[in-house]
Coordinates of C-alpha atoms and ligand atoms in Angstrom, one line a residue:
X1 CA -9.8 9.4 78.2
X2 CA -6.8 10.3 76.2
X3 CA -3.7 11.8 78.1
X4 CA -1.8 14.4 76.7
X5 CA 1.5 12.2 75.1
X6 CA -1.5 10.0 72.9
X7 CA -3.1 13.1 72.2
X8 CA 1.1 14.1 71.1
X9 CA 1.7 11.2 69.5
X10 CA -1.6 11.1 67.1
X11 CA -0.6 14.9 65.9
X12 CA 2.8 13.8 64.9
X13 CA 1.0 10.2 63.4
X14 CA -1.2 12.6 61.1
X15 CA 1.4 15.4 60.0
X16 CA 4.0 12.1 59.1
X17 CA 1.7 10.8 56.9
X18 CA 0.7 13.9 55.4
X19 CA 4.5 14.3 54.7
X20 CA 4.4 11.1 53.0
X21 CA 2.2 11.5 50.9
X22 CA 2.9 15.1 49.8
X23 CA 6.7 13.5 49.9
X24 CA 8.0 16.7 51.8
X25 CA 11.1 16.2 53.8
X26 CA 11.2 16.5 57.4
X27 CA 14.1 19.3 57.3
X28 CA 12.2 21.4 54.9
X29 CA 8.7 21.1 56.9
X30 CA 10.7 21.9 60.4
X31 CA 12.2 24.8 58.5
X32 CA 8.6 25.5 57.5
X33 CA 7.7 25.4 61.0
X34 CA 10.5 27.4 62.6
X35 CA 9.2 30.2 59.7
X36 CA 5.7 30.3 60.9
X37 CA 6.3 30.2 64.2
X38 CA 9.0 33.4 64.1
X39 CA 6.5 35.8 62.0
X40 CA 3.5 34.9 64.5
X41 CA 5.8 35.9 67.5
X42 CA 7.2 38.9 65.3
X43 CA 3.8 40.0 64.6
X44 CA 2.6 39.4 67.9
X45 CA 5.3 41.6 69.8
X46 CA 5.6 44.0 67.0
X47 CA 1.1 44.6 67.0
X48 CA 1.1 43.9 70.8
X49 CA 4.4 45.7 72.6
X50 CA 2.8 46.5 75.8
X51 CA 1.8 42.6 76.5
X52 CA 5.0 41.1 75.2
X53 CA 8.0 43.9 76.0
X54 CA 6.1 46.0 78.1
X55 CA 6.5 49.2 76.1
X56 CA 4.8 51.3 74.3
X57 CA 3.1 50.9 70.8
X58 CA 4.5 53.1 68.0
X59 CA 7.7 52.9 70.2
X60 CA 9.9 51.2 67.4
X61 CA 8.9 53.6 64.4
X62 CA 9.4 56.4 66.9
X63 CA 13.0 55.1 67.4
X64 CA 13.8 54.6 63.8
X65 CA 12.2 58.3 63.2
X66 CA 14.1 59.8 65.7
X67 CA 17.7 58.2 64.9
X68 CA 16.9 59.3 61.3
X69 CA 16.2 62.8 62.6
X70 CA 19.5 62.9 64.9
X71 CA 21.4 61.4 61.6
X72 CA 20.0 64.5 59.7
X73 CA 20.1 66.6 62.5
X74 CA 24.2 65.5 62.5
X75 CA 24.6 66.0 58.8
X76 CA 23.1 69.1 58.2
X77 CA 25.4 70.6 61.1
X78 CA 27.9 69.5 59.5
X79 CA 27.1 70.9 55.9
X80 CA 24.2 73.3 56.3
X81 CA 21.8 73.2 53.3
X82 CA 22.6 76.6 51.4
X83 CA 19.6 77.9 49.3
X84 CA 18.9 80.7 47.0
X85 CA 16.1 82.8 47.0
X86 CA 16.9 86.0 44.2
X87 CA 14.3 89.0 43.3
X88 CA 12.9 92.7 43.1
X89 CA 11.6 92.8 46.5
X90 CA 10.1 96.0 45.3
X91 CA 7.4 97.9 47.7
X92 CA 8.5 94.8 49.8
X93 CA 5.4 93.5 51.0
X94 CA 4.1 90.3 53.2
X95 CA 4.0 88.2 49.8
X96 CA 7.3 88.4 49.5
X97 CA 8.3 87.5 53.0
X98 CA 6.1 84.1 52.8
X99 CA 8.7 83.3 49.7
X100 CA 11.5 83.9 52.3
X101 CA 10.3 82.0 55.0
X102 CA 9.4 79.1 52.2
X103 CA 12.6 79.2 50.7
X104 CA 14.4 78.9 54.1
X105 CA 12.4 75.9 55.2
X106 CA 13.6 74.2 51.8
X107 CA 16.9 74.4 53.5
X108 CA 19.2 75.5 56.2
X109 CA 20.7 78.9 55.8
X110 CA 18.5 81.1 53.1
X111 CA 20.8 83.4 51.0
X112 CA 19.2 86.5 49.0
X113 CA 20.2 87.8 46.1
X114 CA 18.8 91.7 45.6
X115 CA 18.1 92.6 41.6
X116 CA 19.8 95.8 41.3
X117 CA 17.5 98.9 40.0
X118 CA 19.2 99.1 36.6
X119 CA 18.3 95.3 35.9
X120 CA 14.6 95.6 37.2
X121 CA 14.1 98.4 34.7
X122 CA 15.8 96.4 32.2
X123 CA 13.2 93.5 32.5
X124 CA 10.1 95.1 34.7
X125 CA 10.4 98.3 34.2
X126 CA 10.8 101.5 36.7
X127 CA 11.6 100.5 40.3
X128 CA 9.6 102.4 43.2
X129 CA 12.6 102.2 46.0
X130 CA 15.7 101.9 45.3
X131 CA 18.9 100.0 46.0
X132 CA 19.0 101.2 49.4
X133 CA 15.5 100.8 50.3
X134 CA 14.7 97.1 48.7
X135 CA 18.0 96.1 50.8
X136 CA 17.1 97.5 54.3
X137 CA 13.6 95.6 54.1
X138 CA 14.7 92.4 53.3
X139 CA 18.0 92.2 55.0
X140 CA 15.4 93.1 58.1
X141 CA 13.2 89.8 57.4
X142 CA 13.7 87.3 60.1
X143 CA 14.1 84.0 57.5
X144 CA 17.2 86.0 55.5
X145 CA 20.9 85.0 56.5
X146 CA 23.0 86.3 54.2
X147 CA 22.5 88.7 51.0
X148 CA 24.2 88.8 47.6
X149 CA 24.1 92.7 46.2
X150 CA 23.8 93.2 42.0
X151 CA 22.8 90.1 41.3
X152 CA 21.4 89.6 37.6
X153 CA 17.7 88.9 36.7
X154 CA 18.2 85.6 35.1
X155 CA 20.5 82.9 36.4
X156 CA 23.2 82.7 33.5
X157 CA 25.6 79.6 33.6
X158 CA 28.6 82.1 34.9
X159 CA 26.3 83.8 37.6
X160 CA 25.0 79.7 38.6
X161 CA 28.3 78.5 38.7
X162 CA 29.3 81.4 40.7
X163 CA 26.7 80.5 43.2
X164 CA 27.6 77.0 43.4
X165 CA 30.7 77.0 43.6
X166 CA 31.5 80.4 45.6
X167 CA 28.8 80.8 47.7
X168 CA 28.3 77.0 47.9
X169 CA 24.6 77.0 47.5
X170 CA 22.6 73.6 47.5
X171 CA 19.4 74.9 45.2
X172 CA 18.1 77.7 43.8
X173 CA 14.2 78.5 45.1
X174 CA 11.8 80.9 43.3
X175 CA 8.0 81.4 43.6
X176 CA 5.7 78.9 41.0
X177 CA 4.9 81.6 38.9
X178 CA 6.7 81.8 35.6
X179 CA 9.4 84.6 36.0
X180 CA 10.5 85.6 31.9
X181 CA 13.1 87.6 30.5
X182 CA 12.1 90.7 27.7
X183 CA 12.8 87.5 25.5
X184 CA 10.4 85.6 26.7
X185 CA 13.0 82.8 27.7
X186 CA 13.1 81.5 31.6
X187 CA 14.9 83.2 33.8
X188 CA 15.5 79.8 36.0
X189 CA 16.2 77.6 33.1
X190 CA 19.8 76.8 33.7
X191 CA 19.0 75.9 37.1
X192 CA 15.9 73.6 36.1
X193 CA 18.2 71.3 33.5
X194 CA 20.7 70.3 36.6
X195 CA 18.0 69.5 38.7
X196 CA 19.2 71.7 41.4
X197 CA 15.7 74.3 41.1
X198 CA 12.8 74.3 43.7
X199 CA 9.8 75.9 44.0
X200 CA 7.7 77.1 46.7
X201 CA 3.7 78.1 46.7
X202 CA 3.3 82.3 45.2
X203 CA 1.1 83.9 48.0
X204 CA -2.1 85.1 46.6
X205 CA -3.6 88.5 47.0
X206 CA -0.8 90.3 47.3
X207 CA 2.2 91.9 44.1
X208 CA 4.3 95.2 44.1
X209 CA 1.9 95.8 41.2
X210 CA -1.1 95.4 42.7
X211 CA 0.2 97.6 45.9
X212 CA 0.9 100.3 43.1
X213 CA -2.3 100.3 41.7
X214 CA -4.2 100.4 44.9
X215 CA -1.9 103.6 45.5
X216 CA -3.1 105.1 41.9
X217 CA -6.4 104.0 42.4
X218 CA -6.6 105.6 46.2
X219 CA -4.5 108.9 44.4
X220 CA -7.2 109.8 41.9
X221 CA -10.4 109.1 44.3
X222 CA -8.5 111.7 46.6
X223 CA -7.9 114.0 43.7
X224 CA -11.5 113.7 42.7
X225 CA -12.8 114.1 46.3
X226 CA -10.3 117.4 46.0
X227 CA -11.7 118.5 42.8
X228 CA -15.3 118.6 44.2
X229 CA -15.0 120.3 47.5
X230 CA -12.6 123.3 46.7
X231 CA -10.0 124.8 49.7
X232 CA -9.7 121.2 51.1
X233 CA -6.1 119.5 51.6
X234 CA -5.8 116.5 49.9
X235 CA -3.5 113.4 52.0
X236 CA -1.5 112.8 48.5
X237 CA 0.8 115.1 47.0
X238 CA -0.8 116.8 44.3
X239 CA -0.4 115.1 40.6
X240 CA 0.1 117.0 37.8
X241 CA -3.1 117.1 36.7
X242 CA -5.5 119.3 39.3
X243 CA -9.2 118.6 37.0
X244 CA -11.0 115.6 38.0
X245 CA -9.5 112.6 36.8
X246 CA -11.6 111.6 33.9
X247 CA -10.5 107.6 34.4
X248 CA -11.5 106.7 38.0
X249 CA -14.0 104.5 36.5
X250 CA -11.4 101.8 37.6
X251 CA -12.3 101.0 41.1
X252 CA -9.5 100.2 43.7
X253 CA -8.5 96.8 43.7
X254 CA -10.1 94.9 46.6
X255 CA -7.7 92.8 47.8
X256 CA -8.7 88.5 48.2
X257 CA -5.6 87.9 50.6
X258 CA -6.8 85.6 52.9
X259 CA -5.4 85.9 56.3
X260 CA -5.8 82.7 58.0
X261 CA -4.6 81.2 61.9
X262 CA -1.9 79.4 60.4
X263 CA -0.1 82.4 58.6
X264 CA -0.4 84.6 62.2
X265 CA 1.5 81.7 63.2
X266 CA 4.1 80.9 60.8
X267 CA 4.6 84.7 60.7
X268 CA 5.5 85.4 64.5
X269 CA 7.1 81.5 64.7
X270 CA 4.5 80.5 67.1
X271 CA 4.4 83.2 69.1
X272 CA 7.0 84.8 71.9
X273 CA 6.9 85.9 75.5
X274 CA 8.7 88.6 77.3
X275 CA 10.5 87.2 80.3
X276 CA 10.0 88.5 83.8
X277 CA 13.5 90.0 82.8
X278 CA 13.0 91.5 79.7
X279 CA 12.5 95.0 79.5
X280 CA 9.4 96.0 77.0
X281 CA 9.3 98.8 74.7
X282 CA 6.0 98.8 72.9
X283 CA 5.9 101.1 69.4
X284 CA 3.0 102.4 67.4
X285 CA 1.9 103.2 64.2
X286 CA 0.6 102.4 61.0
X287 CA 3.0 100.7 59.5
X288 CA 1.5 100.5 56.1
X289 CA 3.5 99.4 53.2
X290 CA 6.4 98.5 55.5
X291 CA 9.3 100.3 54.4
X292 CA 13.1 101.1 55.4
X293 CA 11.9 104.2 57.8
X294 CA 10.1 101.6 59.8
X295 CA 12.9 99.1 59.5
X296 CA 14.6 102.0 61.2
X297 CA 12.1 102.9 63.7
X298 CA 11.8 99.7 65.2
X299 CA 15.7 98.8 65.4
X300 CA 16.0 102.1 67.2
X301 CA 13.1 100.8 69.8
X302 CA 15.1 97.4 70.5
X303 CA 18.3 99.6 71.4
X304 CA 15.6 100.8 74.1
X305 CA 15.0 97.3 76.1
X306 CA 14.9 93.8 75.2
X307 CA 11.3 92.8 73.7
X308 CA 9.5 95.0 71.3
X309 CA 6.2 94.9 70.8
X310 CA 4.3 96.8 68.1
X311 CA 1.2 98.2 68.0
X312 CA -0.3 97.9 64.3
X313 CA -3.3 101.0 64.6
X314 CA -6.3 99.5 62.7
X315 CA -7.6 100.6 59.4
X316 CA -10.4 103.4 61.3
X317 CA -7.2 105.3 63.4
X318 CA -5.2 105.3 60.2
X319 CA -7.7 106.9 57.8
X320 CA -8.5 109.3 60.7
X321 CA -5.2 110.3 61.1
X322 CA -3.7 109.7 57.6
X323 CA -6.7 110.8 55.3
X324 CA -9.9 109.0 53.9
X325 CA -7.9 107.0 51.3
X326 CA -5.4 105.2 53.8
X327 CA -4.3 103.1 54.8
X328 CA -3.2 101.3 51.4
X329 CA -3.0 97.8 53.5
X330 CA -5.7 96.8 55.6
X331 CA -4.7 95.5 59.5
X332 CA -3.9 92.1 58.5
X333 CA -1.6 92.7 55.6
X334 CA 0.1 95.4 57.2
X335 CA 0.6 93.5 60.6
X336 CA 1.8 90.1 58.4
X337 CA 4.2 92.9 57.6
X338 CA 5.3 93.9 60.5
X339 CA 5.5 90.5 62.0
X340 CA 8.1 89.4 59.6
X341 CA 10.8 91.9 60.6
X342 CA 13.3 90.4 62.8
X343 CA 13.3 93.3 65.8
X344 CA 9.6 92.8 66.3
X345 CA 8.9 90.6 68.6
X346 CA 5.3 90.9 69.3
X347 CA 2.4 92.2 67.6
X348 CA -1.0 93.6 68.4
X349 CA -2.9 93.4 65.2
X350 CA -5.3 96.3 65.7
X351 CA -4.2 98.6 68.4
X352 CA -5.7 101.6 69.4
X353 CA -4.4 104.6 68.4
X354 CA -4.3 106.2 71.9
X355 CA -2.3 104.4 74.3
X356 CA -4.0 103.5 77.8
X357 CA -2.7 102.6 81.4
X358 CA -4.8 99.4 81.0
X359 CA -2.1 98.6 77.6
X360 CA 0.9 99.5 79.8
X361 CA -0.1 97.6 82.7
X362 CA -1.2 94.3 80.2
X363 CA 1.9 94.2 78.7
X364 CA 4.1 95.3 81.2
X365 CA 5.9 98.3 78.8
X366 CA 8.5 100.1 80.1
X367 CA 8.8 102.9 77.6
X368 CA 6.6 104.0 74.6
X369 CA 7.8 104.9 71.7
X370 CA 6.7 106.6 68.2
X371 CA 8.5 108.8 65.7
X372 CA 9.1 112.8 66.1
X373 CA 6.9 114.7 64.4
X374 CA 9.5 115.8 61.7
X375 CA 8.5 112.5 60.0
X376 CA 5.2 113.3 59.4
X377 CA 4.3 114.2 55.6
X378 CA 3.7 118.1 55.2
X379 CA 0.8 117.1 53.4
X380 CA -0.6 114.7 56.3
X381 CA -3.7 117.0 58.1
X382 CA -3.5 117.4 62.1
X383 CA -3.9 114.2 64.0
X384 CA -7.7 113.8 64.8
X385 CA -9.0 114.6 68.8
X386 CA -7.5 113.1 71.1
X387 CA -4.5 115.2 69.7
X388 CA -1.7 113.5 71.6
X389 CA -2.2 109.6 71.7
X390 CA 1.2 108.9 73.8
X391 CA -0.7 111.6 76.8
X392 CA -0.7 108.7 79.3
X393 CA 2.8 107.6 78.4
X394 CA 4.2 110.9 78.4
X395 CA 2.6 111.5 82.0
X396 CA 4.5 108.9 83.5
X397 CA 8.1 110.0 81.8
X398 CA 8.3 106.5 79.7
X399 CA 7.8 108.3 76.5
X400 CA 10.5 108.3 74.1
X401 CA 10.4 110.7 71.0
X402 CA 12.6 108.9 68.0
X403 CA 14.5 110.6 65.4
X404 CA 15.2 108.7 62.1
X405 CA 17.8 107.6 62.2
X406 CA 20.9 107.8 59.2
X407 CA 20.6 104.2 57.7
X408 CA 19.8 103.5 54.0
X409 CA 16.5 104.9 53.3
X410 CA 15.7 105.6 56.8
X411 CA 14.0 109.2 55.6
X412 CA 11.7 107.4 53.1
X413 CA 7.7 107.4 54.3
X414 CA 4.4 105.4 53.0
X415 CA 3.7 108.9 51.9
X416 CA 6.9 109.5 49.6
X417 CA 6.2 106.0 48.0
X418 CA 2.4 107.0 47.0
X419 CA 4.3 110.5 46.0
X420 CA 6.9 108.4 43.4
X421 CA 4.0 106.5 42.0
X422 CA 1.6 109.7 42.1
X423 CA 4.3 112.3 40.1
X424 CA 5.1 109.1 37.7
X425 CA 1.2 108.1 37.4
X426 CA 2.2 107.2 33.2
X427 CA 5.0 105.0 33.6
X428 CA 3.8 103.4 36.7
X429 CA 0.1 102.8 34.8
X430 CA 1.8 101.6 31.6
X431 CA 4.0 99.1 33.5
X432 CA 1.0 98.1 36.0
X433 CA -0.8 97.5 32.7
X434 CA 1.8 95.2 31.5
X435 CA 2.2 93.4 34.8
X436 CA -1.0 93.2 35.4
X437 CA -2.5 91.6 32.3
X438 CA 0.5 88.9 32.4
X439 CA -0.8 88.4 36.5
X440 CA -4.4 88.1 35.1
X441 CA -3.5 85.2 32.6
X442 CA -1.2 83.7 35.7
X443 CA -4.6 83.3 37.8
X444 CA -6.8 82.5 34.9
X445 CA -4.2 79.2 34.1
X446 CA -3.6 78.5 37.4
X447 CA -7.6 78.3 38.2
X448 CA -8.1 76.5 35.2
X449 CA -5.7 73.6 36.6
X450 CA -3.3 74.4 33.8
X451 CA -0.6 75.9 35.8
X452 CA 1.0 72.9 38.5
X453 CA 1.3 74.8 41.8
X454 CA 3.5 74.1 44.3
X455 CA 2.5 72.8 47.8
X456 CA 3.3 74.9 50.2
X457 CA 6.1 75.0 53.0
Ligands
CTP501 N1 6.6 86.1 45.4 C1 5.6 85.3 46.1 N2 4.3 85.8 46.2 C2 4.0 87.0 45.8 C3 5.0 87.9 45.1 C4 6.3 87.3 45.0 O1 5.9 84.2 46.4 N3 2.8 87.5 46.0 C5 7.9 85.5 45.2 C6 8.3 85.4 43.8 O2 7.8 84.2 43.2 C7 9.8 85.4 43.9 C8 10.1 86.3 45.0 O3 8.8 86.4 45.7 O4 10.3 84.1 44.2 C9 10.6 87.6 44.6 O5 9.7 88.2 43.7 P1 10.1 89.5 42.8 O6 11.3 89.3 42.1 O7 10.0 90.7 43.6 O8 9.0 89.5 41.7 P2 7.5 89.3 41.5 O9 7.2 87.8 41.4 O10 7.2 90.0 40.2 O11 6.8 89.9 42.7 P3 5.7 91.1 42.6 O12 4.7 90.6 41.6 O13 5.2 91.3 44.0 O14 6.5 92.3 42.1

């Protein structure tokens, strides 16, 4: 029997004379050696960690990732990523706060620059809010940090440099739909040639000009409805024509937003819960085509307590208080809404329109609140039976009446809106016309693959 020094000395025997006749150095096969032997340890410890160190596996990339993310974490404290996110805003609605809460993820702090109405007619056409009442909206969404007033349509090289250099913004961010001047020319070209121009994903389903055509389309079926049963009262403000409108052949637009789990969530940033502390003040409506007056309302309810949560009525209540034809949004889109304004903090996407002991006692509301009655359209018929919602509320002295309040477009209601787009029916149609057919050849590229979309944040 061999012991183990023969069984030694034959190994070394062989590998010498395999040495020699390859003619390979000792220095360069020990080197050879030393090699092998380090990557099979390497390997070993880095595949098995538990056996060899005793930790964890995926404990090293975890380490690297996280110093990375405490290096960034460092350097973007120091110099906050600045980006730029410009527009209309106009008949703000829950498409255009998805492009605010993209364009703040592409950075740090999101700065918005509001289209004044003179340049939106210049290159759109006629506004439906104004000045006042595109600003109050989107200064209210909870991804905007700072806003730039009378800012032009297109970024010229004196307005980019501007931003660059005075308001020291990183990149400019804008929807991937192509957004031209009368000329035809990009508005974002100056941008795009210094490389310094992002885009983030357009949300499908929703546009100010589809919003306006579902209020034309809603105006005339009422106006029609009118016209055949005489000494009714119609929810819109009349039109100037009274006949039957001959073009209703145009059916109202049904909307093909989807509202899926992860947009609930990205909207109310995973979701909030009162303390035992807080004090709740729960507010109710419809909140359809969330405007400045509700911007107003629900700033007014925070002054009340600490956590606000609103009640969005669903579409039944509003059509049976509001009239056949509304709500213009259905719940999801008007909740998405709602959820994006920075002084709600909870949502109930669907609420009922009379308020229970079982709601107050669920959610632990300490006053109830809704708008005085002076807010109500004149053309709005009486609330439906059971006439007084807030009864319960009112019972046990935690109601609180609101009047609206003085702020920039605080007076303004869904109904007004329909009422601009109603009395203006030609201008709004002509320019719906345009928008719309230039929206039409947008999804008819983009679903032929011929339009590169954006991923989305
Ligand atoms: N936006 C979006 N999704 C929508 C509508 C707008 O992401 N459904 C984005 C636009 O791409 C732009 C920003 O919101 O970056 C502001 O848009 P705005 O200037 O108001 O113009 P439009 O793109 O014409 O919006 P709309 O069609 O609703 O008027």
């Amino acid at each position: 029997m061999t012991t183990p020094r023969q069984r030694l000395d034959d190994a070394v025997k062989i590998i010498n004379t395999f040495l020699k006749e390859k003619d390979i150095p000792p220095s360069t096969a020990i080197a050879a050696a030393v090699a092998g032997v380090t990557t099979l340890v390497g390997a070993s410890v880095y595949l098995y960690p538990e056996t060899f160190l005793g930790i964890r596996r995926g404990s090293f990339s975890m380490g690297i990732a996280g110093m990375l993310q405490r290096h960034a974490a460092r350097r973007r404290a120091r110099k906050p990523i600045r980006v730029y996110m410009d527009g209309c805003f106009d008949l703000t609605h829950f498409g255009h706060a998805n492009a605010l809460r993209q364009a703040k993820a592409c950075g740090d702090v999101l700065v918005v620059g509001l289209v004044p109405d003179a340049e939106i007619r210049r290159c759109k056409g006629p506004p439906v809010l104004n000045d006042a009442e595109r600003l109050a909206v989107v200064e209210s969404c909870k991804w905007v940090d700072e806003m730039i007033l009378d800012v032009p349509y297109d970024i010229n090289e004196q307005f980019m440099n501007e931003l660059w250099h005075k308001h020291k913004i990183d990149y400019i961010v804008h929807g991937d739909d192509p957004c031209l001047l009368p000329d035809g020319s990009d508005a974002y070209a100056a941008p795009k040639r210094e490389g310094r121009f992002k885009t983030i994903k357009r949300t499908e389903g929703v546009s100010t000009t589809d919003i306006v055509g579902r209020m034309l389309s809603a105006s005339k079926a009422a106006e029609n409805d009118l016209a055949k049963t005489p000494g009714s009262k119609s929810p819109f403000k009349k039109s100037k024509k009274s006949a039957v409108v001959e073009d209703v052949a145009e059916p109202a637009k049904k909307e093909h937003f989807c509202t899926t789990s992860r947009r609930v969530l990205q909207f109310s940033d995973g979701g909030k819960k009162p303390s035992d502390e807080d004090v709740v003040v729960y507010v109710h409506g419809a909140f359809d085509t969330f405007h400045a007056g509700h911007v107003d309302l629900l700033k007014s309810a925070r002054a009340l307590g600490t956590f606000v949560i609103v009640g969005v009525h669903d579409d039944a209540a509003v059509s049976s208080y509001a009239g056949a034809h509304y709500p213009i949004l259905n719940v999801n889109e008007r909740s998405l809404g709602v959820m994006a304004c920075r002084h709600a903090d909870e949502v109930i996407i669907g609420a009922p329109e009379v308020v229970t002991r079982d709601l107050l006692a669920t959610f632990n509301v300490a006053f109830v609140v809704a708008e005085d009655s002076a807010a109500r359209s004149p053309n709005a018929p009486a609330p439906a039976p059971p006439a007084d919602p807030n009864a319960v509320p009112r019972a046990l002295g935690i109601f609180r009446e609101i009047k609206r309040g003085d702020g920039p477009g605080a007076d303004i209601t869904t109904k007004e809106i329909v009422s601009r787009i109603v009395e203006n029916r030609a201008a709004f149609e002509e320019r719906n016309k345009r928008k719309g057919a230039s929206e039409a050849k947008y999804y008819e590229l983009k679903n032929a693959g011929e339009i590169e979309s954006a991923t989305e944040e």
